[in-house]
Short mmCIF file of C-alpha atoms in Angstrom, two decimals:
data_model
loop_
_atom_site.label_atom_id
_atom_site.label_comp_id
_atom_site.label_asym_id
_atom_site.label_seq_id
_atom_site.Cartn_x
_atom_site.Cartn_y
_atom_site.Cartn_z
CA MET A 1 23.00 -54.55 -50.89
CA HIS A 2 20.45 -56.23 -53.15
CA LEU A 3 20.29 -59.48 -55.08
CA MET A 4 20.73 -59.30 -58.85
CA LYS A 5 17.83 -60.58 -60.91
CA TYR A 6 18.25 -64.14 -62.21
CA ASN A 7 18.58 -63.02 -65.85
CA ASP A 8 21.17 -60.28 -65.28
CA PRO A 9 23.96 -60.74 -67.88
CA SER A 10 26.64 -59.95 -65.29
CA LEU A 11 26.01 -63.36 -63.71
CA LYS A 12 27.56 -64.98 -66.80
CA LYS A 13 30.81 -63.00 -66.50
CA ILE A 14 34.00 -64.27 -64.88
CA ALA A 15 34.57 -62.29 -61.69
CA GLU A 16 37.73 -60.20 -61.34
CA PRO A 17 40.43 -60.90 -58.74
CA PHE A 18 40.21 -58.78 -55.60
CA ASP A 19 43.27 -56.53 -55.24
CA PHE A 20 44.29 -56.25 -51.58
CA LYS A 21 46.99 -53.67 -52.48
CA ASN A 22 44.40 -51.36 -54.05
CA PRO A 23 41.05 -52.56 -52.64
CA PRO A 24 37.85 -51.25 -54.24
CA PHE A 25 36.23 -51.36 -50.76
CA ASP A 26 37.05 -52.35 -47.18
CA PRO A 27 37.24 -56.17 -47.30
CA ILE A 28 36.37 -56.62 -43.62
CA GLU A 29 33.31 -54.38 -43.79
CA PHE A 30 32.16 -56.04 -47.03
CA SER A 31 32.61 -59.47 -45.44
CA GLN A 32 30.34 -58.46 -42.58
CA GLN A 33 27.73 -57.22 -45.06
CA LEU A 34 27.81 -60.50 -47.01
CA VAL A 35 27.41 -62.60 -43.87
CA LYS A 36 24.55 -60.38 -42.64
CA PHE A 37 22.83 -60.78 -46.05
CA ILE A 38 23.16 -64.56 -45.77
CA TYR A 39 21.46 -64.61 -42.38
CA ASP A 40 18.83 -62.03 -43.33
CA ASN A 41 17.86 -64.21 -46.31
CA ASN A 42 18.22 -67.62 -44.66
CA ALA A 43 20.92 -68.65 -47.13
CA ILE A 44 24.03 -70.80 -46.94
CA CYS A 45 26.26 -68.69 -49.18
CA LEU A 46 26.44 -65.55 -51.29
CA THR A 47 28.89 -64.35 -53.93
CA ALA A 48 29.84 -60.79 -54.84
CA PRO A 49 28.44 -61.19 -58.41
CA GLN A 50 25.04 -62.13 -56.96
CA VAL A 51 24.87 -58.64 -55.42
CA GLY A 52 26.20 -56.87 -58.52
CA LEU A 53 29.90 -56.66 -57.67
CA PRO A 54 32.43 -58.12 -60.12
CA TRP A 55 35.02 -59.47 -57.65
CA ARG A 56 36.05 -63.00 -56.71
CA VAL A 57 34.58 -62.97 -53.22
CA PHE A 58 32.01 -65.13 -51.46
CA ALA A 59 30.75 -65.77 -47.96
CA MET A 60 29.39 -69.00 -46.57
CA ARG A 61 28.06 -70.31 -43.32
CA GLY A 62 30.42 -72.59 -41.52
CA SER A 63 30.82 -74.38 -38.26
CA PRO A 64 32.05 -73.28 -35.82
CA GLU A 65 32.23 -69.95 -37.67
CA ASN A 66 31.25 -68.31 -40.96
CA PHE A 67 33.97 -67.49 -43.43
CA VAL A 68 34.53 -65.18 -46.38
CA CYS A 69 36.82 -66.18 -49.25
CA PHE A 70 38.68 -63.70 -51.45
CA ASN A 71 40.23 -64.94 -54.72
CA PRO A 72 39.29 -68.56 -53.98
CA LYS A 73 40.31 -71.52 -56.08
CA VAL A 74 39.89 -75.26 -55.99
CA VAL A 75 43.41 -76.65 -56.14
CA MET A 76 42.56 -80.35 -55.98
CA PRO A 77 39.07 -81.85 -56.35
CA SER A 78 38.55 -85.46 -55.28
CA LYS A 79 37.90 -88.17 -57.81
CA GLU A 80 34.87 -89.30 -55.81
CA LYS A 81 31.78 -87.44 -56.98
CA VAL A 82 28.29 -87.09 -55.58
CA ARG A 83 25.09 -85.86 -57.25
CA LEU A 84 22.94 -83.78 -54.89
CA GLU A 85 20.26 -81.13 -55.15
CA GLU A 86 21.30 -77.48 -55.05
CA ILE A 87 19.35 -74.24 -54.79
CA SER A 88 20.30 -70.58 -55.02
CA LEU A 89 18.98 -67.24 -53.79
CA THR A 90 19.39 -65.94 -57.34
CA TYR A 91 17.02 -68.56 -58.78
CA PRO A 92 14.19 -68.86 -56.24
CA GLY A 93 12.29 -72.11 -56.54
CA LEU A 94 14.85 -73.74 -58.84
CA CYS A 95 16.37 -76.98 -57.60
CA VAL A 96 19.05 -78.76 -59.64
CA LYS A 97 20.81 -82.08 -59.13
CA VAL A 98 24.49 -81.35 -59.71
CA MET A 99 27.43 -83.76 -59.77
CA ARG A 100 30.41 -82.41 -57.82
CA PRO A 101 33.58 -83.78 -56.21
CA GLN A 102 32.81 -84.94 -52.65
CA HIS A 103 36.01 -83.39 -51.25
CA CYS A 104 38.23 -80.57 -52.42
CA LYS A 105 41.45 -78.89 -51.42
CA VAL A 106 41.03 -75.14 -51.76
CA ARG A 107 43.02 -71.93 -51.40
CA PHE A 108 41.67 -68.47 -50.61
CA ALA A 109 42.50 -65.25 -48.81
CA THR A 110 40.67 -64.18 -45.67
CA PRO A 111 39.30 -60.61 -45.39
CA ASN A 112 42.61 -59.50 -43.87
CA GLY A 113 44.57 -60.92 -46.83
CA GLU A 114 45.94 -64.03 -45.09
CA VAL A 115 46.13 -66.93 -47.57
CA ARG A 116 44.76 -70.24 -46.33
CA THR A 117 44.76 -73.73 -47.82
CA GLU A 118 42.03 -76.05 -46.53
CA THR A 119 40.45 -79.37 -47.40
CA TYR A 120 36.66 -79.49 -47.27
CA THR A 121 34.22 -82.34 -47.55
CA GLY A 122 30.47 -82.80 -47.75
CA LEU A 123 28.25 -79.71 -47.69
CA THR A 124 31.19 -77.32 -47.18
CA ALA A 125 32.97 -78.67 -50.28
CA ARG A 126 29.75 -78.54 -52.32
CA THR A 127 28.96 -74.99 -51.21
CA PHE A 128 32.50 -73.82 -51.99
CA GLN A 129 32.24 -75.29 -55.52
CA HIS A 130 28.73 -73.86 -56.01
CA CYS A 131 30.13 -70.40 -55.21
CA MET A 132 33.05 -70.97 -57.57
CA ASP A 133 30.55 -71.54 -60.38
CA PHE A 134 29.10 -68.06 -59.77
CA LEU A 135 32.59 -66.52 -59.73
CA ASP A 136 33.44 -68.30 -62.99
CA GLY A 137 30.26 -67.11 -64.70
CA LYS A 138 28.79 -70.62 -64.80
CA LEU A 139 25.09 -71.02 -64.19
CA PHE A 140 24.67 -73.85 -61.71
CA TYR A 141 21.44 -75.07 -63.31
CA ALA A 142 23.20 -75.64 -66.67
CA ASP A 143 24.52 -79.05 -65.64
CA PRO A 144 26.40 -80.44 -68.67
CA ALA A 145 25.42 -83.95 -67.60
CA GLY A 146 21.81 -82.93 -68.22
CA GLN A 147 20.46 -84.11 -64.88
CA VAL A 148 16.94 -83.43 -63.72
CA LEU A 149 16.11 -79.76 -63.37
CA SER A 150 13.03 -78.75 -61.46
CA ILE A 151 11.39 -75.54 -60.46
CA SER A 152 8.74 -75.13 -57.85
CA ASN A 153 7.23 -72.32 -55.87
CA GLN A 154 3.78 -71.06 -55.08
CA ASN A 155 2.80 -70.43 -58.72
CA THR A 156 5.30 -72.43 -60.77
CA PHE A 157 6.31 -76.05 -61.22
CA GLY A 158 7.90 -78.30 -63.76
CA THR A 159 10.72 -80.71 -64.48
CA VAL A 160 13.34 -81.09 -67.19
CA ASN A 161 15.05 -84.42 -67.69
CA ALA A 162 18.27 -85.07 -69.60
CA ASN A 163 16.28 -86.99 -72.20
CA SER A 164 13.72 -84.21 -72.60
CA SER A 165 14.34 -81.28 -74.85
CA LEU A 166 12.07 -78.60 -73.43
CA ILE A 167 9.57 -77.81 -70.75
CA ILE A 168 7.81 -74.57 -69.99
CA ALA A 169 6.73 -73.70 -66.48
CA SER A 170 4.46 -70.71 -66.01
CA SER A 171 3.84 -68.38 -63.11
CA GLN A 172 1.59 -65.38 -62.97
CA THR A 173 4.31 -63.10 -64.31
CA ASP A 174 7.01 -65.15 -66.03
CA THR A 175 7.41 -68.09 -68.37
CA LEU A 176 10.57 -70.10 -67.86
CA SER A 177 11.85 -72.06 -70.84
CA PHE A 178 14.42 -74.77 -70.18
CA VAL A 179 16.59 -76.73 -72.55
CA ALA A 180 18.05 -79.61 -70.59
CA GLY A 181 21.66 -78.96 -69.63
CA ASP A 182 21.70 -75.69 -71.54
CA ASN A 183 20.20 -72.43 -70.36
CA ILE A 184 17.22 -70.69 -68.86
CA LYS A 185 15.25 -67.95 -70.54
CA ILE A 186 12.74 -65.68 -68.91
CA ASP A 187 10.10 -64.46 -71.35
CA GLY A 188 8.24 -61.27 -70.61
CA ASP A 189 11.11 -59.40 -68.90
#
């Protein structure tokens, strides 16, 4: 299992429903692989599209246990919203302030096909919605509200504000061009 590169076009595609009647792989084994990948990479969550698979599946750390969601959906987001910073394994060094509902009622199937309805709040609700963006082909850094985007790592830094139109941050190998609230382009790939 390997992480797709940040500019892979498959990340912009809507993931396909997982068919438990005719599964493309063993859902329990795949769930274990996703959770292992999360821990091996010190992450909070991981979606199937991030590792090159087109299905509506994601895993996330939880307390008291981790869980894997098949065919998840948000059935009722709260009206209360909170803007917090988010990061992603797929976009190392990129940190984006994203406005999301603080609570959400969700529905998903477990790896054995059992359908559950839960209500999440705080970090769990935010993480669930972040994963839903990946499954829906939405790039989490393309916040339509145009909030501050920033990128930082050993060789790269920069900030894009909603009132700015463009910033370029350079590293030794890539140039990242941002248009606030729009998209990211990697030159030189």
